[in-house]
Structures are given as C-alpha cells and as structure tokens.
mmCIF file of C-alpha atoms and ligand atoms in Angstrom:
data_model
loop_
_atom_site.group_PDB
_atom_site.id
_atom_site.type_symbol
_atom_site.label_atom_id
_atom_site.label_comp_id
_atom_site.label_asym_id
_atom_site.label_seq_id
_atom_site.Cartn_x
_atom_site.Cartn_y
_atom_site.Cartn_z
ATOM 1 C CA UNK Y 1 9.328 29.084 2.597
ATOM 2 C CA UNK Y 2 6.117 27.695 3.998
ATOM 3 C CA UNK Y 3 3.080 28.828 1.992
ATOM 4 C CA UNK Y 4 0.574 29.738 4.708
ATOM 5 C CA UNK Y 5 -1.919 31.379 2.308
ATOM 6 C CA UNK Y 6 -2.321 28.238 0.156
ATOM 7 C CA UNK Y 7 -2.681 26.090 3.260
ATOM 8 C CA UNK Y 8 -5.413 28.345 4.683
ATOM 9 C CA UNK Y 9 -7.267 28.531 1.360
ATOM 10 C CA UNK Y 10 -7.346 24.742 1.198
ATOM 11 C CA UNK Y 11 -8.239 24.120 4.818
ATOM 12 C CA UNK Y 12 -11.040 26.688 4.827
ATOM 13 C CA UNK Y 13 -12.611 25.306 1.655
ATOM 14 C CA UNK Y 14 -15.897 23.464 1.437
ATOM 15 C CA UNK Y 15 -14.062 21.021 -0.809
ATOM 16 C CA UNK Y 16 -11.545 20.054 1.872
ATOM 17 C CA UNK Y 17 -14.249 19.562 4.475
ATOM 18 C CA UNK Y 18 -16.085 17.211 2.115
ATOM 19 C CA UNK Y 19 -12.892 15.273 1.287
ATOM 20 C CA UNK Y 20 -12.220 14.757 4.979
ATOM 21 C CA UNK Y 21 -15.757 13.531 5.627
ATOM 22 C CA UNK Y 22 -15.452 10.989 2.825
ATOM 23 C CA UNK Y 23 -11.996 9.953 4.055
ATOM 24 C CA UNK Y 24 -13.304 9.403 7.565
ATOM 25 C CA UNK Y 25 -16.040 7.266 5.979
ATOM 26 C CA UNK Y 26 -13.410 5.232 4.106
ATOM 27 C CA UNK Y 27 -11.706 4.442 7.433
ATOM 28 C CA UNK Y 28 -15.042 3.528 9.072
ATOM 29 C CA UNK Y 29 -16.144 1.298 6.176
ATOM 30 C CA UNK Y 30 -12.774 -0.462 6.028
ATOM 31 C CA UNK Y 31 -12.984 -1.255 9.741
ATOM 32 C CA UNK Y 32 -16.610 -2.330 9.409
ATOM 33 C CA UNK Y 33 -15.701 -4.767 6.618
ATOM 34 C CA UNK Y 34 -12.598 -6.146 8.301
ATOM 35 C CA UNK Y 35 -14.429 -6.682 11.581
ATOM 36 C CA UNK Y 36 -17.020 -8.776 9.730
ATOM 37 C CA UNK Y 37 -14.125 -10.823 8.354
ATOM 38 C CA UNK Y 38 -12.719 -11.337 11.877
ATOM 39 C CA UNK Y 39 -9.650 -9.160 11.470
ATOM 40 C CA UNK Y 40 -8.094 -7.499 14.510
ATOM 41 C CA UNK Y 41 -6.625 -3.991 14.295
ATOM 42 C CA UNK Y 42 -3.128 -3.493 15.694
ATOM 43 C CA UNK Y 43 -1.445 -0.197 16.476
ATOM 44 C CA UNK Y 44 1.018 1.287 13.991
ATOM 45 C CA UNK Y 45 4.782 1.194 14.443
ATOM 46 C CA UNK Y 46 6.560 4.466 13.658
ATOM 47 C CA UNK Y 47 10.214 3.621 14.395
ATOM 48 C CA UNK Y 48 12.035 0.292 14.490
ATOM 49 C CA UNK Y 49 15.479 -1.172 13.778
ATOM 50 C CA UNK Y 50 13.899 -2.799 10.673
ATOM 51 C CA UNK Y 51 11.593 -1.540 7.995
ATOM 52 C CA UNK Y 52 10.736 -2.308 4.381
ATOM 53 C CA UNK Y 53 13.999 -2.070 2.402
ATOM 54 C CA UNK Y 54 12.367 -0.352 -0.615
ATOM 55 C CA UNK Y 55 15.722 -0.280 -2.304
ATOM 56 C CA UNK Y 56 14.668 2.463 -4.718
ATOM 57 C CA UNK Y 57 14.307 4.850 -1.769
ATOM 58 C CA UNK Y 58 17.930 5.740 -1.179
ATOM 59 C CA UNK Y 59 17.483 8.107 1.732
ATOM 60 C CA UNK Y 60 16.718 6.335 4.962
ATOM 61 C CA UNK Y 61 14.833 8.252 7.622
ATOM 62 C CA UNK Y 62 16.686 7.400 10.834
ATOM 63 C CA UNK Y 63 16.627 8.469 14.450
ATOM 64 C CA UNK Y 64 19.157 7.577 17.078
ATOM 65 C CA UNK Y 65 17.819 6.685 20.516
ATOM 66 C CA UNK Y 66 20.039 5.582 23.412
ATOM 67 C CA UNK Y 67 22.800 4.706 20.953
ATOM 68 C CA UNK Y 68 20.521 2.452 18.861
ATOM 69 C CA UNK Y 69 19.582 3.279 15.287
ATOM 70 C CA UNK Y 70 15.874 3.223 14.527
ATOM 71 C CA UNK Y 71 14.442 3.664 11.065
ATOM 72 C CA UNK Y 72 11.258 5.539 10.294
ATOM 73 C CA UNK Y 73 8.653 3.113 8.972
ATOM 74 C CA UNK Y 74 8.467 2.776 5.180
ATOM 75 C CA UNK Y 75 5.975 -0.044 5.613
ATOM 76 C CA UNK Y 76 5.053 -2.460 8.385
ATOM 77 C CA UNK Y 77 5.575 -5.579 6.277
ATOM 78 C CA UNK Y 78 7.858 -7.295 8.824
ATOM 79 C CA UNK Y 79 5.793 -6.198 11.812
ATOM 80 C CA UNK Y 80 2.701 -7.639 10.146
ATOM 81 C CA UNK Y 81 4.486 -10.957 9.586
ATOM 82 C CA UNK Y 82 5.666 -11.089 13.194
ATOM 83 C CA UNK Y 83 2.226 -10.112 14.544
ATOM 84 C CA UNK Y 84 0.887 -13.337 13.029
ATOM 85 C CA UNK Y 85 2.414 -15.133 16.034
ATOM 86 C CA UNK Y 86 -0.447 -13.554 18.036
ATOM 87 C CA UNK Y 87 -3.209 -12.984 15.492
ATOM 88 C CA UNK Y 88 -4.125 -14.911 12.342
ATOM 89 C CA UNK Y 89 -5.873 -11.970 10.624
ATOM 90 C CA UNK Y 90 -4.675 -8.466 11.325
ATOM 91 C CA UNK Y 91 -4.583 -4.965 9.939
ATOM 92 C CA UNK Y 92 -3.318 -1.528 10.791
ATOM 93 C CA UNK Y 93 -3.557 2.015 9.479
ATOM 94 C CA UNK Y 94 0.141 2.565 9.164
ATOM 95 C CA UNK Y 95 1.810 5.947 8.575
ATOM 96 C CA UNK Y 96 4.689 5.441 6.139
ATOM 97 C CA UNK Y 97 7.491 7.892 5.427
ATOM 98 C CA UNK Y 98 9.250 7.517 2.074
ATOM 99 C CA UNK Y 99 11.567 10.218 0.789
ATOM 100 C CA UNK Y 100 10.389 10.162 -2.831
ATOM 101 C CA UNK Y 101 12.392 11.897 -5.586
ATOM 102 C CA UNK Y 102 11.486 15.594 -5.711
ATOM 103 C CA UNK Y 103 10.232 15.374 -9.315
ATOM 104 C CA UNK Y 104 7.451 13.074 -8.001
ATOM 105 C CA UNK Y 105 5.896 16.257 -6.595
ATOM 106 C CA UNK Y 106 4.231 16.733 -9.998
ATOM 107 C CA UNK Y 107 2.845 13.184 -10.328
ATOM 108 C CA UNK Y 108 -0.364 13.993 -8.452
ATOM 109 C CA UNK Y 109 -0.017 10.716 -6.529
ATOM 110 C CA UNK Y 110 3.130 10.885 -4.387
ATOM 111 C CA UNK Y 111 3.387 12.111 -0.829
ATOM 112 C CA UNK Y 112 6.373 11.576 1.432
ATOM 113 C CA UNK Y 113 4.104 10.706 4.348
ATOM 114 C CA UNK Y 114 1.003 8.646 3.672
ATOM 115 C CA UNK Y 115 -1.162 6.050 5.395
ATOM 116 C CA UNK Y 116 -1.597 2.470 4.285
ATOM 117 C CA UNK Y 117 -4.358 0.147 5.305
ATOM 118 C CA UNK Y 118 -1.965 -2.755 5.654
ATOM 119 C CA UNK Y 119 -3.282 -6.248 6.343
ATOM 120 C CA UNK Y 120 -1.923 -9.776 6.596
ATOM 121 C CA UNK Y 121 -3.537 -13.228 6.801
ATOM 122 C CA UNK Y 122 -1.895 -16.358 8.184
ATOM 123 C CA UNK Y 123 -1.862 -19.426 5.906
ATOM 124 C CA UNK Y 124 -3.491 -17.455 3.077
ATOM 125 C CA UNK Y 125 -2.690 -17.756 -0.609
ATOM 126 C CA UNK Y 126 -2.687 -14.954 -3.143
ATOM 127 C CA UNK Y 127 -6.068 -16.113 -4.432
ATOM 128 C CA UNK Y 128 -7.624 -15.482 -0.989
ATOM 129 C CA UNK Y 129 -6.228 -11.955 -0.944
ATOM 130 C CA UNK Y 130 -7.477 -11.199 -4.459
ATOM 131 C CA UNK Y 131 -10.969 -12.151 -3.309
ATOM 132 C CA UNK Y 132 -10.646 -10.195 -0.072
ATOM 133 C CA UNK Y 133 -9.314 -7.113 -1.895
ATOM 134 C CA UNK Y 134 -12.211 -7.156 -4.337
ATOM 135 C CA UNK Y 135 -14.795 -7.480 -1.577
ATOM 136 C CA UNK Y 136 -13.137 -4.751 0.512
ATOM 137 C CA UNK Y 137 -12.977 -2.368 -2.437
ATOM 138 C CA UNK Y 138 -16.596 -2.971 -3.444
ATOM 139 C CA UNK Y 139 -17.739 -2.626 0.178
ATOM 140 C CA UNK Y 140 -16.010 0.734 0.609
ATOM 141 C CA UNK Y 141 -17.332 2.095 -2.699
ATOM 142 C CA UNK Y 142 -20.868 0.890 -2.036
ATOM 143 C CA UNK Y 143 -20.925 2.415 1.452
ATOM 144 C CA UNK Y 144 -19.421 5.729 0.280
ATOM 145 C CA UNK Y 145 -22.042 5.954 -2.486
ATOM 146 C CA UNK Y 146 -24.824 5.312 0.007
ATOM 147 C CA UNK Y 147 -23.655 7.645 2.788
ATOM 148 C CA UNK Y 148 -21.905 10.426 0.857
ATOM 149 C CA UNK Y 149 -24.132 10.943 -2.182
ATOM 150 C CA UNK Y 150 -24.181 14.748 -1.672
ATOM 151 C CA UNK Y 151 -20.386 14.931 -1.403
ATOM 152 C CA UNK Y 152 -19.887 12.799 -4.526
ATOM 153 C CA UNK Y 153 -22.336 15.038 -6.384
ATOM 154 C CA UNK Y 154 -20.298 18.060 -5.294
ATOM 155 C CA UNK Y 155 -17.201 16.427 -6.840
ATOM 156 C CA UNK Y 156 -19.285 15.454 -9.930
ATOM 157 C CA UNK Y 157 -18.087 11.941 -9.282
ATOM 158 C CA UNK Y 158 -20.168 9.173 -10.782
ATOM 159 C CA UNK Y 159 -18.586 6.182 -9.053
ATOM 160 C CA UNK Y 160 -19.196 2.848 -10.708
ATOM 161 C CA UNK Y 161 -19.300 -0.236 -8.501
ATOM 162 C CA UNK Y 162 -17.081 -2.727 -10.323
ATOM 163 C CA UNK Y 163 -18.241 -6.278 -10.876
ATOM 164 C CA UNK Y 164 -16.435 -9.134 -9.136
ATOM 165 C CA UNK Y 165 -14.138 -10.858 -10.072
ATOM 166 C CA UNK Y 166 -11.890 -8.095 -11.428
ATOM 167 C CA UNK Y 167 -9.998 -8.753 -14.650
ATOM 168 C CA UNK Y 168 -6.473 -10.126 -14.204
ATOM 169 C CA UNK Y 169 -3.425 -9.793 -16.400
ATOM 170 C CA UNK Y 170 0.215 -10.613 -15.786
ATOM 171 C CA UNK Y 171 3.090 -8.173 -15.537
ATOM 172 C CA UNK Y 172 4.574 -9.551 -18.745
ATOM 173 C CA UNK Y 173 1.270 -9.059 -20.604
ATOM 174 C CA UNK Y 174 1.175 -5.448 -19.370
ATOM 175 C CA UNK Y 175 4.739 -4.843 -20.562
ATOM 176 C CA UNK Y 176 3.967 -6.483 -23.913
ATOM 177 C CA UNK Y 177 0.970 -4.211 -24.501
ATOM 178 C CA UNK Y 178 2.193 -0.951 -22.987
ATOM 179 C CA UNK Y 179 5.960 -1.177 -22.552
ATOM 180 C CA UNK Y 180 8.006 -0.944 -19.366
ATOM 181 C CA UNK Y 181 6.295 2.315 -18.365
ATOM 182 C CA UNK Y 182 2.904 0.548 -18.574
ATOM 183 C CA UNK Y 183 1.805 2.170 -15.332
ATOM 184 C CA UNK Y 184 -0.204 5.179 -16.539
ATOM 185 C CA UNK Y 185 -1.112 3.815 -19.944
ATOM 186 C CA UNK Y 186 -2.669 0.694 -18.480
ATOM 187 C CA UNK Y 187 -4.641 2.617 -15.875
ATOM 188 C CA UNK Y 188 -5.922 5.109 -18.479
ATOM 189 C CA UNK Y 189 -7.054 2.263 -20.739
ATOM 190 C CA UNK Y 190 -9.369 0.526 -18.246
ATOM 191 C CA UNK Y 191 -12.752 1.505 -16.856
ATOM 192 C CA UNK Y 192 -12.875 -1.098 -14.095
ATOM 193 C CA UNK Y 193 -10.117 -1.976 -11.599
ATOM 194 C CA UNK Y 194 -7.696 -4.662 -12.737
ATOM 195 C CA UNK Y 195 -5.267 -7.052 -11.054
ATOM 196 C CA UNK Y 196 -1.698 -7.159 -12.261
ATOM 197 C CA UNK Y 197 -0.020 -10.445 -11.276
ATOM 198 C CA UNK Y 198 3.354 -12.194 -11.297
ATOM 199 C CA UNK Y 199 5.990 -9.486 -11.038
ATOM 200 C CA UNK Y 200 9.588 -10.413 -11.757
ATOM 201 C CA UNK Y 201 11.849 -10.719 -8.753
ATOM 202 C CA UNK Y 202 13.987 -7.732 -9.716
ATOM 203 C CA UNK Y 203 10.959 -5.386 -9.568
ATOM 204 C CA UNK Y 204 9.999 -6.175 -5.990
ATOM 205 C CA UNK Y 205 11.420 -6.589 -2.514
ATOM 206 C CA UNK Y 206 12.853 -9.802 -1.071
ATOM 207 C CA UNK Y 207 9.797 -10.666 1.027
ATOM 208 C CA UNK Y 208 7.350 -11.365 -1.851
ATOM 209 C CA UNK Y 209 7.287 -15.125 -2.342
ATOM 210 C CA UNK Y 210 8.981 -16.598 -5.388
ATOM 211 C CA UNK Y 211 6.838 -19.078 -7.299
ATOM 212 C CA UNK Y 212 8.502 -22.477 -6.656
ATOM 213 C CA UNK Y 213 7.425 -23.583 -10.155
ATOM 214 C CA UNK Y 214 8.581 -20.415 -11.914
ATOM 215 C CA UNK Y 215 11.945 -19.207 -10.629
ATOM 216 C CA UNK Y 216 12.304 -15.424 -10.773
ATOM 217 C CA UNK Y 217 8.511 -14.852 -10.827
ATOM 218 C CA UNK Y 218 6.733 -13.809 -7.640
ATOM 219 C CA UNK Y 219 3.312 -14.770 -6.318
ATOM 220 C CA UNK Y 220 2.220 -11.190 -5.883
ATOM 221 C CA UNK Y 221 -0.145 -8.550 -7.259
ATOM 222 C CA UNK Y 222 -1.020 -4.896 -7.715
ATOM 223 C CA UNK Y 223 -4.515 -3.524 -8.049
ATOM 224 C CA UNK Y 224 -4.753 -0.823 -10.719
ATOM 225 C CA UNK Y 225 -7.429 1.871 -10.581
ATOM 226 C CA UNK Y 226 -9.253 2.729 -13.773
ATOM 227 C CA UNK Y 227 -9.349 6.203 -15.394
ATOM 228 C CA UNK Y 228 -5.634 6.865 -14.985
ATOM 229 C CA UNK Y 229 -5.582 6.907 -11.166
ATOM 230 C CA UNK Y 230 -2.748 4.335 -11.215
ATOM 231 C CA UNK Y 231 -1.736 1.804 -8.570
ATOM 232 C CA UNK Y 232 -4.171 1.206 -5.721
ATOM 233 C CA UNK Y 233 -2.446 -1.520 -3.728
ATOM 234 C CA UNK Y 234 0.423 -3.983 -3.710
ATOM 235 C CA UNK Y 235 0.654 -7.329 -1.997
ATOM 236 C CA UNK Y 236 1.376 -11.004 -2.327
ATOM 237 C CA UNK Y 237 2.343 -14.211 -0.613
ATOM 238 C CA UNK Y 238 5.415 -13.899 1.612
ATOM 239 C CA UNK Y 239 8.658 -15.760 1.867
ATOM 240 C CA UNK Y 240 8.690 -17.412 5.294
ATOM 241 C CA UNK Y 241 11.469 -20.004 5.060
ATOM 242 C CA UNK Y 242 14.818 -18.945 6.494
ATOM 243 C CA UNK Y 243 17.045 -20.259 3.700
ATOM 244 C CA UNK Y 244 14.887 -18.739 0.988
ATOM 245 C CA UNK Y 245 14.751 -15.378 2.759
ATOM 246 C CA UNK Y 246 18.527 -15.392 3.118
ATOM 247 C CA UNK Y 247 18.969 -16.224 -0.553
ATOM 248 C CA UNK Y 248 16.620 -13.439 -1.591
ATOM 249 C CA UNK Y 249 18.350 -10.879 0.647
ATOM 250 C CA UNK Y 250 21.675 -11.925 -0.821
ATOM 251 C CA UNK Y 251 20.411 -11.675 -4.405
ATOM 252 C CA UNK Y 252 19.276 -8.103 -3.644
ATOM 253 C CA UNK Y 253 22.761 -7.273 -2.420
ATOM 254 C CA UNK Y 254 21.421 -6.253 0.990
ATOM 255 C CA UNK Y 255 23.685 -6.578 4.022
ATOM 256 C CA UNK Y 256 22.398 -9.347 6.378
ATOM 257 C CA UNK Y 257 23.404 -7.129 9.279
ATOM 258 C CA UNK Y 258 20.550 -4.667 8.589
ATOM 259 C CA UNK Y 259 18.006 -7.496 8.968
ATOM 260 C CA UNK Y 260 19.746 -9.317 11.794
ATOM 261 C CA UNK Y 261 16.784 -9.312 14.194
ATOM 262 C CA UNK Y 262 14.306 -10.310 11.486
ATOM 263 C CA UNK Y 263 16.577 -13.164 10.439
ATOM 264 C CA UNK Y 264 16.672 -14.419 14.025
ATOM 265 C CA UNK Y 265 12.897 -14.720 13.948
ATOM 266 C CA UNK Y 266 13.043 -16.297 10.488
ATOM 267 C CA UNK Y 267 15.473 -18.896 11.850
ATOM 268 C CA UNK Y 268 12.970 -19.765 14.602
ATOM 269 C CA UNK Y 269 10.252 -20.015 11.926
ATOM 270 C CA UNK Y 270 7.992 -17.404 10.385
ATOM 271 C CA UNK Y 271 4.392 -18.262 9.568
ATOM 272 C CA UNK Y 272 3.230 -18.552 5.949
ATOM 273 C CA UNK Y 273 0.978 -15.667 4.956
ATOM 274 C CA UNK Y 274 -0.246 -13.302 2.303
ATOM 275 C CA UNK Y 275 -1.311 -9.692 2.572
ATOM 276 C CA UNK Y 276 -1.521 -6.305 0.948
ATOM 277 C CA UNK Y 277 -1.410 -2.573 1.627
ATOM 278 C CA UNK Y 278 -3.696 0.038 0.114
ATOM 279 C CA UNK Y 279 -2.863 3.741 0.254
ATOM 280 C CA UNK Y 280 -5.643 5.762 1.884
ATOM 281 C CA UNK Y 281 -4.820 9.089 0.227
ATOM 282 C CA UNK Y 282 -4.791 7.469 -3.220
ATOM 283 C CA UNK Y 283 -8.077 5.741 -2.460
ATOM 284 C CA UNK Y 284 -9.547 9.089 -1.371
ATOM 285 C CA UNK Y 285 -8.197 10.634 -4.582
ATOM 286 C CA UNK Y 286 -9.858 7.955 -6.689
ATOM 287 C CA UNK Y 287 -13.166 8.029 -4.852
ATOM 288 C CA UNK Y 288 -13.456 11.833 -4.977
ATOM 289 C CA UNK Y 289 -12.034 12.060 -8.508
ATOM 290 C CA UNK Y 290 -9.352 14.524 -7.395
ATOM 291 C CA UNK Y 291 -6.204 14.907 -9.503
ATOM 292 C CA UNK Y 292 -3.871 16.248 -6.801
ATOM 293 C CA UNK Y 293 -3.061 13.963 -3.883
ATOM 294 C CA UNK Y 294 -2.049 17.108 -1.944
ATOM 295 C CA UNK Y 295 -5.787 17.832 -1.625
ATOM 296 C CA UNK Y 296 -6.709 14.475 -0.099
ATOM 297 C CA UNK Y 297 -5.619 14.953 3.507
ATOM 298 C CA UNK Y 298 -4.623 17.438 6.163
ATOM 299 C CA UNK Y 299 -0.883 18.230 6.255
ATOM 300 C CA UNK Y 300 -0.135 16.529 2.935
ATOM 301 C CA UNK Y 301 3.609 16.459 2.281
ATOM 302 C CA UNK Y 302 4.655 16.681 -1.352
ATOM 303 C CA UNK Y 303 8.210 15.653 -2.212
ATOM 304 C CA UNK Y 304 10.556 18.629 -2.084
ATOM 305 C CA UNK Y 305 8.008 21.047 -0.555
ATOM 306 C CA UNK Y 306 8.136 22.344 3.016
ATOM 307 C CA UNK Y 307 4.931 21.112 4.609
ATOM 308 C CA UNK Y 308 3.414 21.116 8.046
HETATM 309 P P1 LIG J 401 3.877 -0.203 -1.921
HETATM 310 O O1 LIG J 401 4.170 -1.178 -0.860
HETATM 311 O O2 LIG J 401 5.026 0.664 -2.299
HETATM 312 O O3 LIG J 401 3.246 -0.821 -3.124
HETATM 313 O O4 LIG J 401 2.787 0.779 -1.302
HETATM 314 C C1 LIG J 401 1.496 0.320 -1.005
HETATM 315 C C2 LIG J 401 0.471 1.324 -1.420
HETATM 316 O O5 LIG J 401 0.683 2.567 -0.727
HETATM 317 C C3 LIG J 401 0.536 1.702 -2.888
HETATM 318 O O6 LIG J 401 -0.138 0.803 -3.699
HETATM 319 C C4 LIG J 401 -0.106 3.067 -2.875
HETATM 320 O O7 LIG J 401 -1.511 2.993 -2.790
HETATM 321 C C5 LIG J 401 0.394 3.655 -1.571
HETATM 322 N N1 LIG J 401 1.607 4.469 -1.774
HETATM 323 C C6 LIG J 401 2.871 4.031 -2.002
HETATM 324 N N2 LIG J 401 3.736 5.052 -2.112
HETATM 325 C C7 LIG J 401 3.011 6.183 -1.940
HETATM 326 C C8 LIG J 401 3.332 7.583 -1.928
HETATM 327 N N3 LIG J 401 4.571 8.029 -2.095
HETATM 328 N N4 LIG J 401 2.334 8.477 -1.714
HETATM 329 C C9 LIG J 401 1.070 8.044 -1.522
HETATM 330 N N5 LIG J 401 0.704 6.749 -1.514
HETATM 331 C C10 LIG J 401 1.648 5.819 -1.724
HETATM 332 MG MG1 LIG J 402 3.441 -0.976 -5.067
#
C-alpha cells in the first residue's frame, strides 16, 4: 500500500524544503561550471532500442511502441557517444531507471529512478576527466557553501573543500587493503574524496576502454566520497573501434542483435572519448549529510516500495 502519511510528513517538512533548495543549487552550479568549460547541454533520452547493458540488472524495463521494443534508459552512455558527432563537449541530466534488488532498499543509497549528470568529451583521455571531475566537484561544494550556509548549518554539515588533486589508488590496491567488498570500508576510511582507477574488465561494461598495454584492465575510474557515503561517480575512456567493441560484447556473452543499431554506427566509426556520470541524489545526500537517499528528492523510489 502507498504510505500517504509518510509522504506528507516528508514533503511538508522544513528539512525537505531545504534539501530541495540545495539540490536546485547543485543543478545551477553544475551548469554554471560546465558552461564556463564550453559544454553544451542536450536533452535526456527516456526510451530507446539501446541502453546501457548493466548486466547485473536482470530486469529490463521495456515498452512496446508500434511493434518496436524500446528500453527504458539505464544510462545514456551510447547516446552520449553518438552525440559527439554534433558536439565535442556535452552533458545531460539524465533520468535513469534501474530495477535494483529489493534488499538495496536498506542501503541508504539506492533508488530505482535517479538522475545522473552525465557528460562526455571528444578526444579526451581519462586524465582530462579526472581533472574535470575534481574541478566540478570543488566548484559545486564551494558554491553550495557560499550560497546555502544557513541550510548547511541546519543539517549541521561542516563541508570540507577537498584539495586538488585527489588521492588515487587502483582497484587492485583497494581489494588488497579492504577485500572484494572494499566499497563501504574504503569510503569510511577516507576524509577526502578519492579516485579508484583501473577496474578489471569483468567488473564493468563492454564500453569502458581496455588498456592496450594491460589486457583485461580498463582505463576507467570511480570517485569515492569520504565518510562512508560510497561511490560518487563512474566513468572512463570508451571503446570506439568496431572490432574491439565486437570482441568486448562477445566476451560479455551479450547477443549482437540487441546492439545492432549501435554496431552499425560503430562500423561507420565512433569518435574517441572519455566521460563520466555523477548521481545527483547521492551528491545531494553527501552535501547535506543525509543517511537516507529517500530524503534527497521528491518522489524518491526505493527498491521494492510502492512510490509515486
Ligand atoms: P554507474 O554508471 O552505475 O556507475 O552510475 C553512475 C552514478 O549514478 C553512480 O556513481 C551513482 O552516483 C549513481 N547511481 C547509480 N546507481 C544508482 C542508484 N540505484 N540510485 C541512486 N544513484 C545511483
Ligand atoms: Mg558505478
């Protein structure tokens, strides 16, 4: 049953109003920064014959229109790559739907519908995106601190502006120190954001570029929030060569048929690029110091819970 009383309590609260003001600021400050960096905003795609495979998400949201099967966007990775034909630096605020396992309801950081600030840069290398991500993050934090001091005080949030460059470690170093479930332990152990680099191929999707000098290792990254807030963003360089993309799809055991249209473009030639996507609700959660992601937006949808 839908819990109308809890919804009303949340929506009528001073706390919610303050969260939404800060969140609106986060969107403004992101746009302000990206405009300075000559990015162009494109509109989000909600349904398409192709979306991010995210092979750990077994349930595919699909709609049938006019006899064609469209999938509900899990991420706009392929649409970002294809938009590079028109624009060399682009971003979008993309609503993603991912049917997460119902036990994720208790994680405090999973929604089944969330928004990513998703950006892509033609001819960029991972290094460029690490620098851009750091500057973007520091810009947003600095602007929120300046414009929303009263709100942050309300949340008793003493936000530290991290120093650039952020520390970097590799995936294998993280696993060595914290084990395969390094996720939370690593985030709890740091008090400044940290880059996690070089994921193994089996942990990621086929579109993250394999390091030509280190087979099986990808040129990609995650940004990890400090204080236990977990993963902030994921990104990397992209595979753009047809044969390599085909090989990667095959190694994942994915049917070529489901990426037929994408492969047609790849055959014509995709453009080299790198990019990343940062979840807005998780960023709001971190900035406000809120434990429950359900309190970071209107109409938050927790896995397994009927939501508006
Ligand atoms: P991914 O491509 O899966 O790494 O997603 C990009 C970013 O979106 C992540 O780093 C998170 O900030 C955010 N994100 C991913 N999944 C979820 C989710 N289920 N709920 C909220 N935010 C998410
Ligand atoms: Mg990720």
